[in-house]
mmCIF file with all atom_site columns, N, CA and C in Angstrom:
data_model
loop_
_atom_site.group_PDB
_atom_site.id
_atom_site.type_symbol
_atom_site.label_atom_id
_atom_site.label_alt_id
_atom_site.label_comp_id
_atom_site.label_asym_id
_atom_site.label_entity_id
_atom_site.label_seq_id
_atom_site.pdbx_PDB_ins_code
_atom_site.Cartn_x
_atom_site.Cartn_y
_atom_site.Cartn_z
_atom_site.occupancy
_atom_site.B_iso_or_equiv
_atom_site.pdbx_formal_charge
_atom_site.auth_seq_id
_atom_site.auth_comp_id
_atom_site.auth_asym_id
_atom_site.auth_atom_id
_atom_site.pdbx_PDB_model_num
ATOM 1   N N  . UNK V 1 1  ? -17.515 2.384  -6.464  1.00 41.00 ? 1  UNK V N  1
ATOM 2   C CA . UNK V 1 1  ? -16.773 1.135  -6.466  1.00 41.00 ? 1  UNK V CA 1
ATOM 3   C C  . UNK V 1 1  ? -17.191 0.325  -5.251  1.00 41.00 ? 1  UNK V C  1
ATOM 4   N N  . UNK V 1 2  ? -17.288 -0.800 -5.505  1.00 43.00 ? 2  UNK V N  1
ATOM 5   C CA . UNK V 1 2  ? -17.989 -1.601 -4.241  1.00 43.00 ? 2  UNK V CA 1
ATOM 6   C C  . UNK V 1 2  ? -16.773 -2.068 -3.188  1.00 43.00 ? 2  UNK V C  1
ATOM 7   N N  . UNK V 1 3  ? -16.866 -2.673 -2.308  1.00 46.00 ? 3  UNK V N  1
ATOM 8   C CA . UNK V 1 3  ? -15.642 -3.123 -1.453  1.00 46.00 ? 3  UNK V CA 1
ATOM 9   C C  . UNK V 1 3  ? -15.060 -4.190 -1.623  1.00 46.00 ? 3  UNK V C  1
ATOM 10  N N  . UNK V 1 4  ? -15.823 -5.095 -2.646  1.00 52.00 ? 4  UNK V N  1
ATOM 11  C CA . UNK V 1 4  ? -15.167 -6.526 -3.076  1.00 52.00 ? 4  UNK V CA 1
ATOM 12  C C  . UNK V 1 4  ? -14.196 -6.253 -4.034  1.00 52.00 ? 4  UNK V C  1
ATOM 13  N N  . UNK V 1 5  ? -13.940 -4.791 -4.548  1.00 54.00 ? 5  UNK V N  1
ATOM 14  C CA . UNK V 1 5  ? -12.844 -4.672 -5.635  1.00 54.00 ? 5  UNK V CA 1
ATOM 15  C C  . UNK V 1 5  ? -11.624 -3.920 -4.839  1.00 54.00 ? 5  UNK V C  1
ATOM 16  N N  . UNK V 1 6  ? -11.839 -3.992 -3.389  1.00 62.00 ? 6  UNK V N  1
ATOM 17  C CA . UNK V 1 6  ? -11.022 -3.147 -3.234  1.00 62.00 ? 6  UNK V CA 1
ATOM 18  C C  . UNK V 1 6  ? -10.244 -3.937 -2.118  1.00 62.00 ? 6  UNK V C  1
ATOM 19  N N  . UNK V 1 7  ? -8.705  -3.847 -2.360  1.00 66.00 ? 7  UNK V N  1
ATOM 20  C CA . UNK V 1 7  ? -7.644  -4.804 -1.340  1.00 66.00 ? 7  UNK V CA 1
ATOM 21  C C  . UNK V 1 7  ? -6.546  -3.786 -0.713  1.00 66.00 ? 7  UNK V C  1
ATOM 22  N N  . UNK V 1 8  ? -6.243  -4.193 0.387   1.00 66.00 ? 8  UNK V N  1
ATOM 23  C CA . UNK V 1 8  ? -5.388  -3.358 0.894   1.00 66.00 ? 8  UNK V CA 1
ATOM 24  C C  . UNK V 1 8  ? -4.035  -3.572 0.945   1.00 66.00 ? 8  UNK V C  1
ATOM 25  N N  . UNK V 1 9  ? -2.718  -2.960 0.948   1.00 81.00 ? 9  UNK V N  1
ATOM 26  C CA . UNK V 1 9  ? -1.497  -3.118 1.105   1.00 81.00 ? 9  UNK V CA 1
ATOM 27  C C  . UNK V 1 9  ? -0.886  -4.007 2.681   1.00 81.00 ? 9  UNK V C  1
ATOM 28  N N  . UNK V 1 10 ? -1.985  -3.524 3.542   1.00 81.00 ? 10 UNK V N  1
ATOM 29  C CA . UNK V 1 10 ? -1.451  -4.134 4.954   1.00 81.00 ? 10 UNK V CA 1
ATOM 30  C C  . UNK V 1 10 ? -2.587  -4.512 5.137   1.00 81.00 ? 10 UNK V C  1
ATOM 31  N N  . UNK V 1 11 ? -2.523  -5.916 6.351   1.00 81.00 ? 11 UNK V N  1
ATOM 32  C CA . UNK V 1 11 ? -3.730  -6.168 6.992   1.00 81.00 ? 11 UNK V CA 1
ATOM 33  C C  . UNK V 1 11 ? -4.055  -5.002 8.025   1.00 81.00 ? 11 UNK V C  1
ATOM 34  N N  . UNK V 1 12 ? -3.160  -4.575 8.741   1.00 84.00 ? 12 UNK V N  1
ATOM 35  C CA . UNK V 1 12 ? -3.627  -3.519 9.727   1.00 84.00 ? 12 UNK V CA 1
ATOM 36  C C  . UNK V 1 12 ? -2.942  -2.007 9.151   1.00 84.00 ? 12 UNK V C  1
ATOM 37  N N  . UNK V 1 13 ? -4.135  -0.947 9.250   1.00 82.00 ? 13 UNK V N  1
ATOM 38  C CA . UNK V 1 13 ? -3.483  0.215  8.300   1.00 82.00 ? 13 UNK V CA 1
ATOM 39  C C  . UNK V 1 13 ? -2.425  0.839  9.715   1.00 82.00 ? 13 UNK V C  1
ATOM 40  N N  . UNK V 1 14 ? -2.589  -0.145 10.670  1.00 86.00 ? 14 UNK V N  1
ATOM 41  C CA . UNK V 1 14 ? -1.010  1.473  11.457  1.00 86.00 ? 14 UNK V CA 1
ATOM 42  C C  . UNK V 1 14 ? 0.320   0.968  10.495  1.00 86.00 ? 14 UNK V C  1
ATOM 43  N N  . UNK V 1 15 ? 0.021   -0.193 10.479  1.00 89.00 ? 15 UNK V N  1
ATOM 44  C CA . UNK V 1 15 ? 1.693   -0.262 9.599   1.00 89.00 ? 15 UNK V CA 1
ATOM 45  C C  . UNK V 1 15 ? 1.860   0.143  8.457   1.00 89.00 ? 15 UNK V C  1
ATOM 46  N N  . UNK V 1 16 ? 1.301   0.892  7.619   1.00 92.00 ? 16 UNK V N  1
ATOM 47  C CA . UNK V 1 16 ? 1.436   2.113  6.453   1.00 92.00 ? 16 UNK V CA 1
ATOM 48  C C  . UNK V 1 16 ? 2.098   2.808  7.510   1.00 92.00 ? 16 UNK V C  1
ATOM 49  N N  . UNK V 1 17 ? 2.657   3.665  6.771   1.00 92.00 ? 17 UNK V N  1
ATOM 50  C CA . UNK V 1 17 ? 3.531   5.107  6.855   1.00 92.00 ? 17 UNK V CA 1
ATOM 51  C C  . UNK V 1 17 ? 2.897   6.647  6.115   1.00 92.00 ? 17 UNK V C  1
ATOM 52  N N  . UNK V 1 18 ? 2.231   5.484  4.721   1.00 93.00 ? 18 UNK V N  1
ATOM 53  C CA . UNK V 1 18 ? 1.733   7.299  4.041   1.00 93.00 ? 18 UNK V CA 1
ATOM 54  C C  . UNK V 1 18 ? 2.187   7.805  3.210   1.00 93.00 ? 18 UNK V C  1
ATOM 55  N N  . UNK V 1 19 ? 3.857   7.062  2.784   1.00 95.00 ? 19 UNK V N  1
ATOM 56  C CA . UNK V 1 19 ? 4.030   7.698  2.176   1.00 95.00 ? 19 UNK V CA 1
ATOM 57  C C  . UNK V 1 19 ? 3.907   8.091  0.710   1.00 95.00 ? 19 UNK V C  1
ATOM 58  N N  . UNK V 1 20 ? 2.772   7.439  0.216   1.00 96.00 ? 20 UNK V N  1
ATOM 59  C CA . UNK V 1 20 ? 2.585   7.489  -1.226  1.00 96.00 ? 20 UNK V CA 1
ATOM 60  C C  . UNK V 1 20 ? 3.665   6.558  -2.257  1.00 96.00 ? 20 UNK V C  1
ATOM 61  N N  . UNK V 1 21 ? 4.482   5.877  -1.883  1.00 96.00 ? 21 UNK V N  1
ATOM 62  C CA . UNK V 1 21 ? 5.531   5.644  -2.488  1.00 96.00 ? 21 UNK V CA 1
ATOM 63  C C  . UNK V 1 21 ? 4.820   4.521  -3.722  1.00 96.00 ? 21 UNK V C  1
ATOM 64  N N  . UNK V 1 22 ? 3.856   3.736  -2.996  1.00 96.00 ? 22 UNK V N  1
ATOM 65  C CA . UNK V 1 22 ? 3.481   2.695  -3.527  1.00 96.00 ? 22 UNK V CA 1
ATOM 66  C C  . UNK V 1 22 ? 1.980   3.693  -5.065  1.00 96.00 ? 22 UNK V C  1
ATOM 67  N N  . UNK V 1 23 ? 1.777   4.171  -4.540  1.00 97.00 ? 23 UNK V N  1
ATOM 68  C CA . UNK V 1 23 ? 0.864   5.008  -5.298  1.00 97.00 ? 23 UNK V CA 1
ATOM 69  C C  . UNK V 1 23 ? 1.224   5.602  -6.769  1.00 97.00 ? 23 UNK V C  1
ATOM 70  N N  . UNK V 1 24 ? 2.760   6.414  -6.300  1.00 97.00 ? 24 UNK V N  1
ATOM 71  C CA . UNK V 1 24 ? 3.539   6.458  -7.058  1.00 97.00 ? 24 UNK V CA 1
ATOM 72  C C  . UNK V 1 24 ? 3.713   5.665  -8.028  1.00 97.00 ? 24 UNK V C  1
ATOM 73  N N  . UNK V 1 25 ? 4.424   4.291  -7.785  1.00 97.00 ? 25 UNK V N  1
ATOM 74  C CA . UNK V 1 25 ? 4.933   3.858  -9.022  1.00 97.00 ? 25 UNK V CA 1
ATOM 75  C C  . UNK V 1 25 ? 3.614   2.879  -9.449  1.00 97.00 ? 25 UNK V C  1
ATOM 76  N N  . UNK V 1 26 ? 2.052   2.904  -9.202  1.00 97.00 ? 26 UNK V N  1
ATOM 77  C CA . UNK V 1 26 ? 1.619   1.748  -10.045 1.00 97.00 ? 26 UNK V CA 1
ATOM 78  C C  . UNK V 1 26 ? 1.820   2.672  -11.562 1.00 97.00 ? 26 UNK V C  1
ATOM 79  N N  . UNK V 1 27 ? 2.141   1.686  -12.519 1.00 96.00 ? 27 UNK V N  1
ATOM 80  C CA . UNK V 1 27 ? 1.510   2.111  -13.586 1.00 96.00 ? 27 UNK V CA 1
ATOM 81  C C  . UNK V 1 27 ? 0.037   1.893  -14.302 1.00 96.00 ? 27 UNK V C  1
ATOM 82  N N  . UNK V 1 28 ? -0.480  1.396  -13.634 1.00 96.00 ? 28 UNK V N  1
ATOM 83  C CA . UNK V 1 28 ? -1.926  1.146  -13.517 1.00 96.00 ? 28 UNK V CA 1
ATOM 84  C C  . UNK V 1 28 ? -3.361  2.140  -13.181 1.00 96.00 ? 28 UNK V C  1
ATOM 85  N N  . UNK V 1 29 ? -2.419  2.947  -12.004 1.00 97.00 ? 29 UNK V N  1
ATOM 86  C CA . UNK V 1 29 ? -3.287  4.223  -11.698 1.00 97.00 ? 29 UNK V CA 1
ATOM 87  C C  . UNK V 1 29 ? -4.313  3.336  -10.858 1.00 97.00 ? 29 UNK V C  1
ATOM 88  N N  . UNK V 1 30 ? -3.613  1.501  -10.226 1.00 96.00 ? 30 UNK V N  1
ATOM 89  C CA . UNK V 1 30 ? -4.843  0.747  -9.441  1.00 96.00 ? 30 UNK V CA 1
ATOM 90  C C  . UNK V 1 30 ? -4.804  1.553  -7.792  1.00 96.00 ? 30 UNK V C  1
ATOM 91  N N  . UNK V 1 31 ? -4.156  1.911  -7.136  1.00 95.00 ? 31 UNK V N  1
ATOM 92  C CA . UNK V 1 31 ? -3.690  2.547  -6.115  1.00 95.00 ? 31 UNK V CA 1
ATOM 93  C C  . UNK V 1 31 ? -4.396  4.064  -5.970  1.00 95.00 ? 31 UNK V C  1
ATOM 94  N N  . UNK V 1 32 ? -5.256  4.120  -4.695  1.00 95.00 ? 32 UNK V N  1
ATOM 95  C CA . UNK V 1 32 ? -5.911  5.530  -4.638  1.00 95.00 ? 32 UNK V CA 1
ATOM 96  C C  . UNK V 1 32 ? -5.473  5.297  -3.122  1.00 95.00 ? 32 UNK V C  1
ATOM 97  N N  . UNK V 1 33 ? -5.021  6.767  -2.902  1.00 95.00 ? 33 UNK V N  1
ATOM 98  C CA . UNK V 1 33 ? -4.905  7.292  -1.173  1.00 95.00 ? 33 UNK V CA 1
ATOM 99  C C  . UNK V 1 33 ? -6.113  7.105  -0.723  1.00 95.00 ? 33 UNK V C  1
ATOM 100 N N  . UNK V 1 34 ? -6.716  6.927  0.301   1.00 92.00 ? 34 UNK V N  1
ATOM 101 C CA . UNK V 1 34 ? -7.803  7.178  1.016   1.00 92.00 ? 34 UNK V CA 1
ATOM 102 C C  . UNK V 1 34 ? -7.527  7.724  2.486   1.00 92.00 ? 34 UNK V C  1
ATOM 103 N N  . UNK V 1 35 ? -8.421  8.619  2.932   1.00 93.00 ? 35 UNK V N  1
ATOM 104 C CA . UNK V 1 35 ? -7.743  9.482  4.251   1.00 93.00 ? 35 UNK V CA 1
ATOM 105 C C  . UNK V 1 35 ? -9.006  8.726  5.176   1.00 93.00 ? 35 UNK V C  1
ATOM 106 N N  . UNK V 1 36 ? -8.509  8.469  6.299   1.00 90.00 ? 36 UNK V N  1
ATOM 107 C CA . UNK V 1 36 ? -9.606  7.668  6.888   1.00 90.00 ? 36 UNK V CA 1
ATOM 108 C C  . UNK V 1 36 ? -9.962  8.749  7.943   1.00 90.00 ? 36 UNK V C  1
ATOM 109 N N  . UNK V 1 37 ? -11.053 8.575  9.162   1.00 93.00 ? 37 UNK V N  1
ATOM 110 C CA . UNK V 1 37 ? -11.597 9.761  9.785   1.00 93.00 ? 37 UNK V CA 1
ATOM 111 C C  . UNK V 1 37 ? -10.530 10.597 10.792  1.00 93.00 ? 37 UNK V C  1
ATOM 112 N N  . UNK V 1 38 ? -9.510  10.016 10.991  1.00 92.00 ? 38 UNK V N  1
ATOM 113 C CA . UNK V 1 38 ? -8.183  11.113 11.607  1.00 92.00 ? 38 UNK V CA 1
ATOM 114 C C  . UNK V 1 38 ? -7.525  11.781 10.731  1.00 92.00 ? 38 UNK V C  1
ATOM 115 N N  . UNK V 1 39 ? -7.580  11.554 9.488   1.00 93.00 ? 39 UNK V N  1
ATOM 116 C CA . UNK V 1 39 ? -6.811  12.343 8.584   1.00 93.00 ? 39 UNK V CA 1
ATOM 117 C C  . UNK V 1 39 ? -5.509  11.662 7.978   1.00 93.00 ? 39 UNK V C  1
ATOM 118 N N  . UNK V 1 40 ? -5.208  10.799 8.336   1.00 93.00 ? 40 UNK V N  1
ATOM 119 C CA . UNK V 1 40 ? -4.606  9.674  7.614   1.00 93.00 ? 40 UNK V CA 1
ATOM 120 C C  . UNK V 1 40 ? -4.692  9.366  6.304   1.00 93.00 ? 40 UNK V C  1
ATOM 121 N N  . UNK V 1 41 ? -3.518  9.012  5.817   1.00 94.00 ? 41 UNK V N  1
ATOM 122 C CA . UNK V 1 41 ? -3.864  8.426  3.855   1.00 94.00 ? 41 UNK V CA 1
ATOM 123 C C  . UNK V 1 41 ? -3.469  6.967  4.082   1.00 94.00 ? 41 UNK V C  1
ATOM 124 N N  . UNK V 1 42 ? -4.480  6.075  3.549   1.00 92.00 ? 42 UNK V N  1
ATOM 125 C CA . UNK V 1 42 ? -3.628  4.356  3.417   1.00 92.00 ? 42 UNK V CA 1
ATOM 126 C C  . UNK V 1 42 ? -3.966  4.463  1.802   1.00 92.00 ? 42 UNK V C  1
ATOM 127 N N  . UNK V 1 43 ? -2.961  3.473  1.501   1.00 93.00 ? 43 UNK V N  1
ATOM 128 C CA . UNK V 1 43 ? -3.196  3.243  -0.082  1.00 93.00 ? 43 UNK V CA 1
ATOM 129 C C  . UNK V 1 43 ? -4.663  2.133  -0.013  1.00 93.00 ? 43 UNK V C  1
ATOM 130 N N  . UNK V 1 44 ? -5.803  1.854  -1.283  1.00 90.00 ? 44 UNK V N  1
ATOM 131 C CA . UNK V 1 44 ? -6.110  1.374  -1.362  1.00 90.00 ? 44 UNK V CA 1
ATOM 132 C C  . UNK V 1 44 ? -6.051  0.875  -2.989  1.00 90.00 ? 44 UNK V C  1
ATOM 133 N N  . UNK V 1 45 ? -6.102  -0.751 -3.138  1.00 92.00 ? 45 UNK V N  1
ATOM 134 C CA . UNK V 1 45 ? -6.386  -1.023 -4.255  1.00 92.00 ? 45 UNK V CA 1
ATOM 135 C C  . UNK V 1 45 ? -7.208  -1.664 -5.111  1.00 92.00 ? 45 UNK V C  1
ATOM 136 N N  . UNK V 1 46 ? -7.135  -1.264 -6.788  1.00 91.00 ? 46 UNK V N  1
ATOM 137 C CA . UNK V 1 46 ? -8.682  -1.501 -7.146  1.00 91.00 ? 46 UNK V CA 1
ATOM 138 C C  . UNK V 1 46 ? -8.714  -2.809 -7.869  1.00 91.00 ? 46 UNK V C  1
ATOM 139 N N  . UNK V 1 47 ? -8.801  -4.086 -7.545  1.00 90.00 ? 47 UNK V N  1
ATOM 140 C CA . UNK V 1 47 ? -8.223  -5.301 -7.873  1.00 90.00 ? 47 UNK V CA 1
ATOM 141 C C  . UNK V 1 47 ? -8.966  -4.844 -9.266  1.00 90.00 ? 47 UNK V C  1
ATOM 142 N N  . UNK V 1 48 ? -9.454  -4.118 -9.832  1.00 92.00 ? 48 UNK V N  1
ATOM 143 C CA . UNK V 1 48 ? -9.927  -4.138 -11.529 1.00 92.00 ? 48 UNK V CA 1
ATOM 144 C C  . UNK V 1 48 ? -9.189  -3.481 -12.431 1.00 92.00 ? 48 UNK V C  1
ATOM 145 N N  . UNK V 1 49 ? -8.156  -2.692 -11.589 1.00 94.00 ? 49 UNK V N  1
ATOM 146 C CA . UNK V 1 49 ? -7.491  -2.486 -12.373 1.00 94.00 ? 49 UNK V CA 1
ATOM 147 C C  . UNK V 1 49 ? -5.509  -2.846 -12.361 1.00 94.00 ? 49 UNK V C  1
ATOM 148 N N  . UNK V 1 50 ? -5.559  -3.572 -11.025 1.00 94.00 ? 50 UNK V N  1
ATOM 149 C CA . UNK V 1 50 ? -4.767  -4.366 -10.624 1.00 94.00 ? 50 UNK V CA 1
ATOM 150 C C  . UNK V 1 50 ? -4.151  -5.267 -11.499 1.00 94.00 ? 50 UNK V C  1
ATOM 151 N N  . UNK V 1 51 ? -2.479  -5.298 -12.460 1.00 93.00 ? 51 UNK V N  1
ATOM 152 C CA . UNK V 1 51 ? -2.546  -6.286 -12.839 1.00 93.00 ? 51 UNK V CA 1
ATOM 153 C C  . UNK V 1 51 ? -1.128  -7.158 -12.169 1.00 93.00 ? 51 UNK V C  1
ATOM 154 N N  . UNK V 1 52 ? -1.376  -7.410 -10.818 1.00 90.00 ? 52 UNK V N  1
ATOM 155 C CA . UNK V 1 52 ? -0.105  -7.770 -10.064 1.00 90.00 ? 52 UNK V CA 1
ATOM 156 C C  . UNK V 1 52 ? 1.157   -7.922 -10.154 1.00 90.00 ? 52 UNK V C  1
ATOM 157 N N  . UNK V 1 53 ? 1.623   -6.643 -10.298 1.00 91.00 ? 53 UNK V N  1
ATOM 158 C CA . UNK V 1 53 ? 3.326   -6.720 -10.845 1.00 91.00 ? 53 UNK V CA 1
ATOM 159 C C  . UNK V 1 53 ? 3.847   -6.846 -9.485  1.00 91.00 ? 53 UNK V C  1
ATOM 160 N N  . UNK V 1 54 ? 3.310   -6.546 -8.631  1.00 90.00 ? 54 UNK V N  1
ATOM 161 C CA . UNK V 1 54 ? 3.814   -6.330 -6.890  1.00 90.00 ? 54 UNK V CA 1
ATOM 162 C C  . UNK V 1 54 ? 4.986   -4.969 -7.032  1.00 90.00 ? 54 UNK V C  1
ATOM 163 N N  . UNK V 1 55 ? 5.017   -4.117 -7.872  1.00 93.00 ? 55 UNK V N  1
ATOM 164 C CA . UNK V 1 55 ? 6.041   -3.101 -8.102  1.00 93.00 ? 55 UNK V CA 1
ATOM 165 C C  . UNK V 1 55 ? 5.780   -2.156 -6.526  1.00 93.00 ? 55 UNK V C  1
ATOM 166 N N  . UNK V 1 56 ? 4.496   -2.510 -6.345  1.00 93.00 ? 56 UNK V N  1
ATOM 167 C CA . UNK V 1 56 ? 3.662   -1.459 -4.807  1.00 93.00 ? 56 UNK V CA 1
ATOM 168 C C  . UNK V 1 56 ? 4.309   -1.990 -3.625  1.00 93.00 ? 56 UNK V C  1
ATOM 169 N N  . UNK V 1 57 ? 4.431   -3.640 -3.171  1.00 90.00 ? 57 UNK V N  1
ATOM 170 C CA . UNK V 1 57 ? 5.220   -4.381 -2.388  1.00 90.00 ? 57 UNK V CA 1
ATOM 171 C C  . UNK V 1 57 ? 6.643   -3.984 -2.146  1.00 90.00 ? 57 UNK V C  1
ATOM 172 N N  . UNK V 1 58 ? 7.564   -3.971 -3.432  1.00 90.00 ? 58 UNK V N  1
ATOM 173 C CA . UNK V 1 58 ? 8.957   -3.777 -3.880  1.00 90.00 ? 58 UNK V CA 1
ATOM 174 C C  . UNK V 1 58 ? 9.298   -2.574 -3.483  1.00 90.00 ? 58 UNK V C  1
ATOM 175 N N  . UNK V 1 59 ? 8.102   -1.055 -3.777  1.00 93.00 ? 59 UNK V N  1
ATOM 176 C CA . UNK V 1 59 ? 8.901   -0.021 -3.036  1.00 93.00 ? 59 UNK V CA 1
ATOM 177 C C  . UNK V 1 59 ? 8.766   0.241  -2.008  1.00 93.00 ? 59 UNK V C  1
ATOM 178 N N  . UNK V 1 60 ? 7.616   -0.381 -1.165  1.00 92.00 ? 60 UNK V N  1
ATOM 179 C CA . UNK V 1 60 ? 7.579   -0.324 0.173   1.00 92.00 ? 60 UNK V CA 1
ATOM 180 C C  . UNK V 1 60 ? 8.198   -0.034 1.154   1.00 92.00 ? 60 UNK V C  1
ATOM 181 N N  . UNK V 1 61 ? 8.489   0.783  1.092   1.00 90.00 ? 61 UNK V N  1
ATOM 182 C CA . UNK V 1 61 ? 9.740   1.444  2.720   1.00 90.00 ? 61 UNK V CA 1
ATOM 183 C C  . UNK V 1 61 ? 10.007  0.175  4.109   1.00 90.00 ? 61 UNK V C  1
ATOM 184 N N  . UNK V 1 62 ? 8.101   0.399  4.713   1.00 88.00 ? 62 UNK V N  1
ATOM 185 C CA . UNK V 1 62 ? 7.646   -0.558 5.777   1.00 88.00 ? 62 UNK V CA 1
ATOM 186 C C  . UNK V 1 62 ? 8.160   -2.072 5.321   1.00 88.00 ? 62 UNK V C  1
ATOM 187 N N  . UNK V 1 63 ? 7.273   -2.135 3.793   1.00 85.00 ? 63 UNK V N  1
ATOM 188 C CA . UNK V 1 63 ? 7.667   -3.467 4.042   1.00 85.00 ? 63 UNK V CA 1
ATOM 189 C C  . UNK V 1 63 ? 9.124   -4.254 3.519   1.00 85.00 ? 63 UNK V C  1
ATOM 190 N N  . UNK V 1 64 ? 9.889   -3.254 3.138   1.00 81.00 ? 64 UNK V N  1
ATOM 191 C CA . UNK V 1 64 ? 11.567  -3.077 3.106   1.00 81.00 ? 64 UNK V CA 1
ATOM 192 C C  . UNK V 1 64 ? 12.179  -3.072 3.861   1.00 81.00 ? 64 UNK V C  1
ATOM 193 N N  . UNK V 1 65 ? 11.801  -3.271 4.893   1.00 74.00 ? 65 UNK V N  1
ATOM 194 C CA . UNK V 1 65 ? 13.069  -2.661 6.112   1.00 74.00 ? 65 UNK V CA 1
ATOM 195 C C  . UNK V 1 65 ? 14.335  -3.662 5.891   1.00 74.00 ? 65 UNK V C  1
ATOM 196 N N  . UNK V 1 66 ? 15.153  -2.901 6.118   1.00 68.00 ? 66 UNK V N  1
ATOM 197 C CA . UNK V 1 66 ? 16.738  -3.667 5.943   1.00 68.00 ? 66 UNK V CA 1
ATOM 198 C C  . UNK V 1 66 ? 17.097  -3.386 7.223   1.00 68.00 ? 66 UNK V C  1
ATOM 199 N N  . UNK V 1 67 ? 17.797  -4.556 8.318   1.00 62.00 ? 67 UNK V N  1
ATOM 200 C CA . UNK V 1 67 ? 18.711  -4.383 9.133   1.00 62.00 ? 67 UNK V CA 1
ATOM 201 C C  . UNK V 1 67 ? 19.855  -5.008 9.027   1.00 62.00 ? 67 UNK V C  1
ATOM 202 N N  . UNK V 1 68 ? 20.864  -3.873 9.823   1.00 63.00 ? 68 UNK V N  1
ATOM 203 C CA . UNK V 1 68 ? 22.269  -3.723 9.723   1.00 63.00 ? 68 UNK V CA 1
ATOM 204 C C  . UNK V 1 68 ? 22.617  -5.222 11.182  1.00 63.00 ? 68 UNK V C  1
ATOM 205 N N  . UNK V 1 69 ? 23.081  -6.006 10.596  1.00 63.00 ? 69 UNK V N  1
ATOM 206 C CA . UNK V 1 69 ? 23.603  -7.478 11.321  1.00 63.00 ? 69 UNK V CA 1
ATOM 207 C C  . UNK V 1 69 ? 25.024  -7.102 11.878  1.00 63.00 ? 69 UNK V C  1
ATOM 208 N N  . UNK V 1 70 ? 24.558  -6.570 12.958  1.00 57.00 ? 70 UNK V N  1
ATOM 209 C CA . UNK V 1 70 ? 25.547  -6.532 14.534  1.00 57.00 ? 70 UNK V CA 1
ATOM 210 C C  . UNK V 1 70 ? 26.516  -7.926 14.887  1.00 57.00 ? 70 UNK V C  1
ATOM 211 N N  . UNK V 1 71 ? 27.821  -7.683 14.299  1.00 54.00 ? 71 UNK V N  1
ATOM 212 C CA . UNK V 1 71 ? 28.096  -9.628 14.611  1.00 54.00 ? 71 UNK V CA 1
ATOM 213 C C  . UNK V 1 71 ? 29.073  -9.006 15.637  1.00 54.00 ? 71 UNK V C  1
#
């Protein structure tokens, strides 16, 4: 697969977590772990088989965060 088909969840991979969550629910099967040279997994995706439901966005833990509003 070449690199023009392939998009990432974050611009910078420290803000992944790992946890597969997003991997999980494509129903697409567009989402592959990749372990980079520390041993790390980031999701990567295969815009060909991508058909943008954003369902990968939605379960996002990271990019979910909810805070509790201290009044």
């Amino acid at each position: 697969m070449s690199v023009k088909n392939k998009i990432l969840l974050f611009e910078r991979k420290e803000l992944c977590c790992g946890c597969t969550a997003c991997y999980s629910v494509c129903a697409k099967n567009a989402i592959s772990m990749e372990e980079d040279i520390e041993g790390f997994v980031y999701p990567i995706i295969d815009e060909t088989k991508c058909v943008k439901c954003q369902r990968c966005l939605k379960v996002c833990p990271i990019r979910n965060v909810r805070t509790i509003n201290e009044d």
